[in-house]
GROMACS .gro file of C-alpha atoms in nm:
model
  202
    1UNK     CA    1   4.337  -3.509   5.568
    2UNK     CA    2   4.424  -3.602   5.208
    3UNK     CA    3   4.591  -3.264   5.172
    4UNK     CA    4   4.267  -3.070   5.229
    5UNK     CA    5   4.193  -2.789   5.471
    6UNK     CA    6   3.870  -2.966   5.570
    7UNK     CA    7   3.745  -2.712   5.825
    8UNK     CA    8   3.780  -2.413   5.596
    9UNK     CA    9   3.641  -2.608   5.301
   10UNK     CA   10   3.327  -2.717   5.488
   11UNK     CA   11   3.274  -2.367   5.627
   12UNK     CA   12   3.295  -2.220   5.276
   13UNK     CA   13   3.046  -2.473   5.134
   14UNK     CA   14   2.798  -2.405   5.415
   15UNK     CA   15   2.832  -2.029   5.368
   16UNK     CA   16   2.759  -2.052   4.995
   17UNK     CA   17   2.461  -2.281   5.056
   18UNK     CA   18   2.321  -2.026   5.301
   19UNK     CA   19   2.295  -1.762   5.029
   20UNK     CA   20   1.942  -1.739   4.882
   21UNK     CA   21   1.967  -1.805   4.508
   22UNK     CA   22   1.784  -1.978   4.219
   23UNK     CA   23   1.858  -2.321   4.365
   24UNK     CA   24   1.722  -2.223   4.706
   25UNK     CA   25   1.400  -2.081   4.566
   26UNK     CA   26   1.353  -2.380   4.335
   27UNK     CA   27   1.398  -2.611   4.633
   28UNK     CA   28   1.148  -2.421   4.848
   29UNK     CA   29   0.899  -2.414   4.562
   30UNK     CA   30   0.936  -2.789   4.509
   31UNK     CA   31   0.882  -2.860   4.878
   32UNK     CA   32   0.584  -2.624   4.886
   33UNK     CA   33   0.417  -2.801   4.593
   34UNK     CA   34   0.527  -3.160   4.643
   35UNK     CA   35   0.586  -3.176   5.016
   36UNK     CA   36   0.901  -3.321   5.167
   37UNK     CA   37   0.925  -3.586   4.892
   38UNK     CA   38   0.916  -3.320   4.624
   39UNK     CA   39   1.187  -3.124   4.802
   40UNK     CA   40   1.396  -3.438   4.847
   41UNK     CA   41   1.370  -3.515   4.475
   42UNK     CA   42   1.474  -3.159   4.392
   43UNK     CA   43   1.765  -3.193   4.636
   44UNK     CA   44   1.884  -3.504   4.454
   45UNK     CA   45   1.860  -3.318   4.124
   46UNK     CA   46   2.068  -3.031   4.259
   47UNK     CA   47   2.333  -3.269   4.392
   48UNK     CA   48   2.354  -3.464   4.065
   49UNK     CA   49   2.389  -3.147   3.860
   50UNK     CA   50   2.649  -3.014   4.101
   51UNK     CA   51   2.850  -3.336   4.078
   52UNK     CA   52   2.853  -3.323   3.698
   53UNK     CA   53   2.987  -2.967   3.699
   54UNK     CA   54   3.241  -3.016   3.976
   55UNK     CA   55   3.388  -3.331   3.817
   56UNK     CA   56   3.426  -3.147   3.487
   57UNK     CA   57   3.617  -2.884   3.684
   58UNK     CA   58   3.820  -3.150   3.868
   59UNK     CA   59   3.933  -3.299   3.537
   60UNK     CA   60   4.090  -2.966   3.446
   61UNK     CA   61   4.239  -2.901   3.790
   62UNK     CA   62   4.379  -3.255   3.830
   63UNK     CA   63   4.537  -3.257   3.486
   64UNK     CA   64   4.704  -2.923   3.554
   65UNK     CA   65   4.831  -3.034   3.895
   66UNK     CA   66   4.980  -3.358   3.759
   67UNK     CA   67   5.150  -3.217   3.449
   68UNK     CA   68   5.239  -2.861   3.540
   69UNK     CA   69   5.293  -2.788   3.913
   70UNK     CA   70   5.397  -2.430   3.838
   71UNK     CA   71   5.084  -2.381   3.630
   72UNK     CA   72   4.878  -2.519   3.917
   73UNK     CA   73   5.024  -2.247   4.139
   74UNK     CA   74   4.933  -1.993   3.874
   75UNK     CA   75   4.582  -2.141   3.868
   76UNK     CA   76   4.562  -2.095   4.245
   77UNK     CA   77   4.658  -1.729   4.213
   78UNK     CA   78   4.418  -1.678   3.922
   79UNK     CA   79   4.146  -1.850   4.123
   80UNK     CA   80   4.218  -1.624   4.419
   81UNK     CA   81   4.183  -1.320   4.193
   82UNK     CA   82   3.859  -1.455   4.046
   83UNK     CA   83   3.703  -1.526   4.385
   84UNK     CA   84   3.816  -1.188   4.515
   85UNK     CA   85   3.648  -1.023   4.217
   86UNK     CA   86   3.329  -1.219   4.289
   87UNK     CA   87   3.351  -1.111   4.652
   88UNK     CA   88   3.378  -0.744   4.558
   89UNK     CA   89   3.088  -0.782   4.317
   90UNK     CA   90   2.871  -0.927   4.596
   91UNK     CA   91   2.974  -0.656   4.839
   92UNK     CA   92   2.896  -0.378   4.592
   93UNK     CA   93   2.574  -0.525   4.449
   94UNK     CA   94   2.271  -0.299   4.471
   95UNK     CA   95   1.951  -0.397   4.647
   96UNK     CA   96   1.721  -0.587   4.414
   97UNK     CA   97   2.001  -0.769   4.232
   98UNK     CA   98   1.951  -1.089   4.431
   99UNK     CA   99   1.822  -1.400   4.259
  100UNK     CA  100   1.449  -1.408   4.192
  101UNK     CA  101   1.218  -1.699   4.277
  102UNK     CA  102   1.203  -1.982   4.023
  103UNK     CA  103   0.877  -2.145   3.915
  104UNK     CA  104   0.871  -2.523   3.933
  105UNK     CA  105   0.618  -2.757   3.770
  106UNK     CA  106   0.480  -3.028   4.001
  107UNK     CA  107   0.607  -3.379   3.928
  108UNK     CA  108   0.937  -3.272   3.773
  109UNK     CA  109   1.136  -3.184   4.081
  110UNK     CA  110   1.448  -3.394   4.026
  111UNK     CA  111   1.478  -3.307   3.656
  112UNK     CA  112   1.433  -2.937   3.715
  113UNK     CA  113   1.677  -2.935   4.005
  114UNK     CA  114   1.932  -3.105   3.780
  115UNK     CA  115   1.889  -2.869   3.486
  116UNK     CA  116   1.874  -2.552   3.696
  117UNK     CA  117   2.218  -2.647   3.826
  118UNK     CA  118   2.354  -2.730   3.479
  119UNK     CA  119   2.214  -2.405   3.339
  120UNK     CA  120   2.496  -2.220   3.513
  121UNK     CA  121   2.815  -2.309   3.319
  122UNK     CA  122   3.005  -2.049   3.522
  123UNK     CA  123   2.993  -2.303   3.805
  124UNK     CA  124   3.272  -2.499   3.631
  125UNK     CA  125   3.492  -2.189   3.639
  126UNK     CA  126   3.394  -2.135   4.002
  127UNK     CA  127   3.492  -2.488   4.100
  128UNK     CA  128   3.824  -2.459   3.915
  129UNK     CA  129   3.894  -2.148   4.122
  130UNK     CA  130   3.746  -2.290   4.443
  131UNK     CA  131   3.910  -2.633   4.472
  132UNK     CA  132   4.277  -2.526   4.452
  133UNK     CA  133   4.238  -2.289   4.746
  134UNK     CA  134   4.193  -2.579   4.990
  135UNK     CA  135   4.444  -2.829   4.848
  136UNK     CA  136   4.804  -2.874   4.960
  137UNK     CA  137   4.988  -2.986   4.641
  138UNK     CA  138   5.254  -3.164   4.850
  139UNK     CA  139   5.004  -3.377   5.046
  140UNK     CA  140   4.714  -3.426   4.806
  141UNK     CA  141   4.629  -3.782   4.698
  142UNK     CA  142   4.506  -3.721   4.345
  143UNK     CA  143   4.159  -3.849   4.264
  144UNK     CA  144   4.101  -3.955   4.626
  145UNK     CA  145   4.142  -3.596   4.742
  146UNK     CA  146   3.894  -3.467   4.484
  147UNK     CA  147   3.653  -3.754   4.551
  148UNK     CA  148   3.655  -3.672   4.923
  149UNK     CA  149   3.585  -3.305   4.848
  150UNK     CA  150   3.301  -3.402   4.613
  151UNK     CA  151   3.158  -3.631   4.883
  152UNK     CA  152   3.175  -3.353   5.141
  153UNK     CA  153   2.990  -3.117   4.908
  154UNK     CA  154   2.721  -3.378   4.838
  155UNK     CA  155   2.668  -3.462   5.207
  156UNK     CA  156   2.661  -3.100   5.324
  157UNK     CA  157   2.425  -3.006   5.040
  158UNK     CA  158   2.192  -3.297   5.121
  159UNK     CA  159   2.175  -3.212   5.493
  160UNK     CA  160   2.125  -2.840   5.427
  161UNK     CA  161   1.863  -2.882   5.155
  162UNK     CA  162   1.663  -3.147   5.337
  163UNK     CA  163   1.656  -2.923   5.643
  164UNK     CA  164   1.518  -2.644   5.425
  165UNK     CA  165   1.257  -2.881   5.284
  166UNK     CA  166   1.144  -2.976   5.633
  167UNK     CA  167   1.065  -2.613   5.709
  168UNK     CA  168   0.997  -2.494   5.355
  169UNK     CA  169   0.698  -2.268   5.422
  170UNK     CA  170   0.853  -2.100   5.726
  171UNK     CA  171   1.189  -2.050   5.553
  172UNK     CA  172   1.032  -1.908   5.237
  173UNK     CA  173   0.822  -1.659   5.435
  174UNK     CA  174   1.122  -1.556   5.645
  175UNK     CA  175   1.343  -1.493   5.340
  176UNK     CA  176   1.071  -1.287   5.174
  177UNK     CA  177   1.012  -1.082   5.488
  178UNK     CA  178   1.376  -1.021   5.575
  179UNK     CA  179   1.547  -0.878   5.270
  180UNK     CA  180   1.809  -0.716   5.493
  181UNK     CA  181   1.912  -1.059   5.618
  182UNK     CA  182   1.955  -1.180   5.261
  183UNK     CA  183   2.172  -0.877   5.185
  184UNK     CA  184   2.374  -0.933   5.503
  185UNK     CA  185   2.437  -1.296   5.403
  186UNK     CA  186   2.543  -1.183   5.057
  187UNK     CA  187   2.789  -0.933   5.201
  188UNK     CA  188   2.921  -1.193   5.444
  189UNK     CA  189   2.984  -1.432   5.156
  190UNK     CA  190   3.156  -1.152   4.966
  191UNK     CA  191   3.391  -1.092   5.259
  192UNK     CA  192   3.457  -1.466   5.282
  193UNK     CA  193   3.547  -1.483   4.913
  194UNK     CA  194   3.791  -1.198   4.960
  195UNK     CA  195   3.938  -1.384   5.256
  196UNK     CA  196   3.987  -1.701   5.056
  197UNK     CA  197   4.156  -1.500   4.784
  198UNK     CA  198   4.396  -1.342   5.031
  199UNK     CA  199   4.498  -1.689   5.156
  200UNK     CA  200   4.719  -1.729   4.851
  201UNK     CA  201   4.865  -1.379   4.830
  202UNK     CA  202   4.951  -1.324   5.196
   0.00000   0.00000   0.00000
């Protein structure tokens, strides 16, 4: 569809969302303090921040694809190498290197969700490496392809985060009590990143 490997793309997005990180802890904290409405506001903030970063990345990827097809291929290979490096880093990370909980002030859930997302400029680089892996240059439909991918990310993020908000207290307690599970998820994501990298060098 639109030159996208939709199944693999959705699976990758879900896997990354499942990893406990600053955004997850901020979301749980917002839901704990402000109830479901607070968590929903924080979710909207996360999605808006994510959309800003991913469209900045799309501008670079789309321009490269349109003007320099060979360079786009090089970007795919470079992205594969970058994601593989991230995967190795996650696999080899020591215990205790996971993201720490984030404090959130009541009443500012959307704004803080937005700025916590924007505070990670490396996300632009990640998206520039991530998007090309799932696009077929021969079948892609330009801005419509990227818009569909952005929509998928927003919808999956909304469903995932709102589900977390609904069970915020139980989820937070479970994550705190099961550090091995968090490490297992991190290693699983690392293996997945390596797999995505190998897609382009097989």
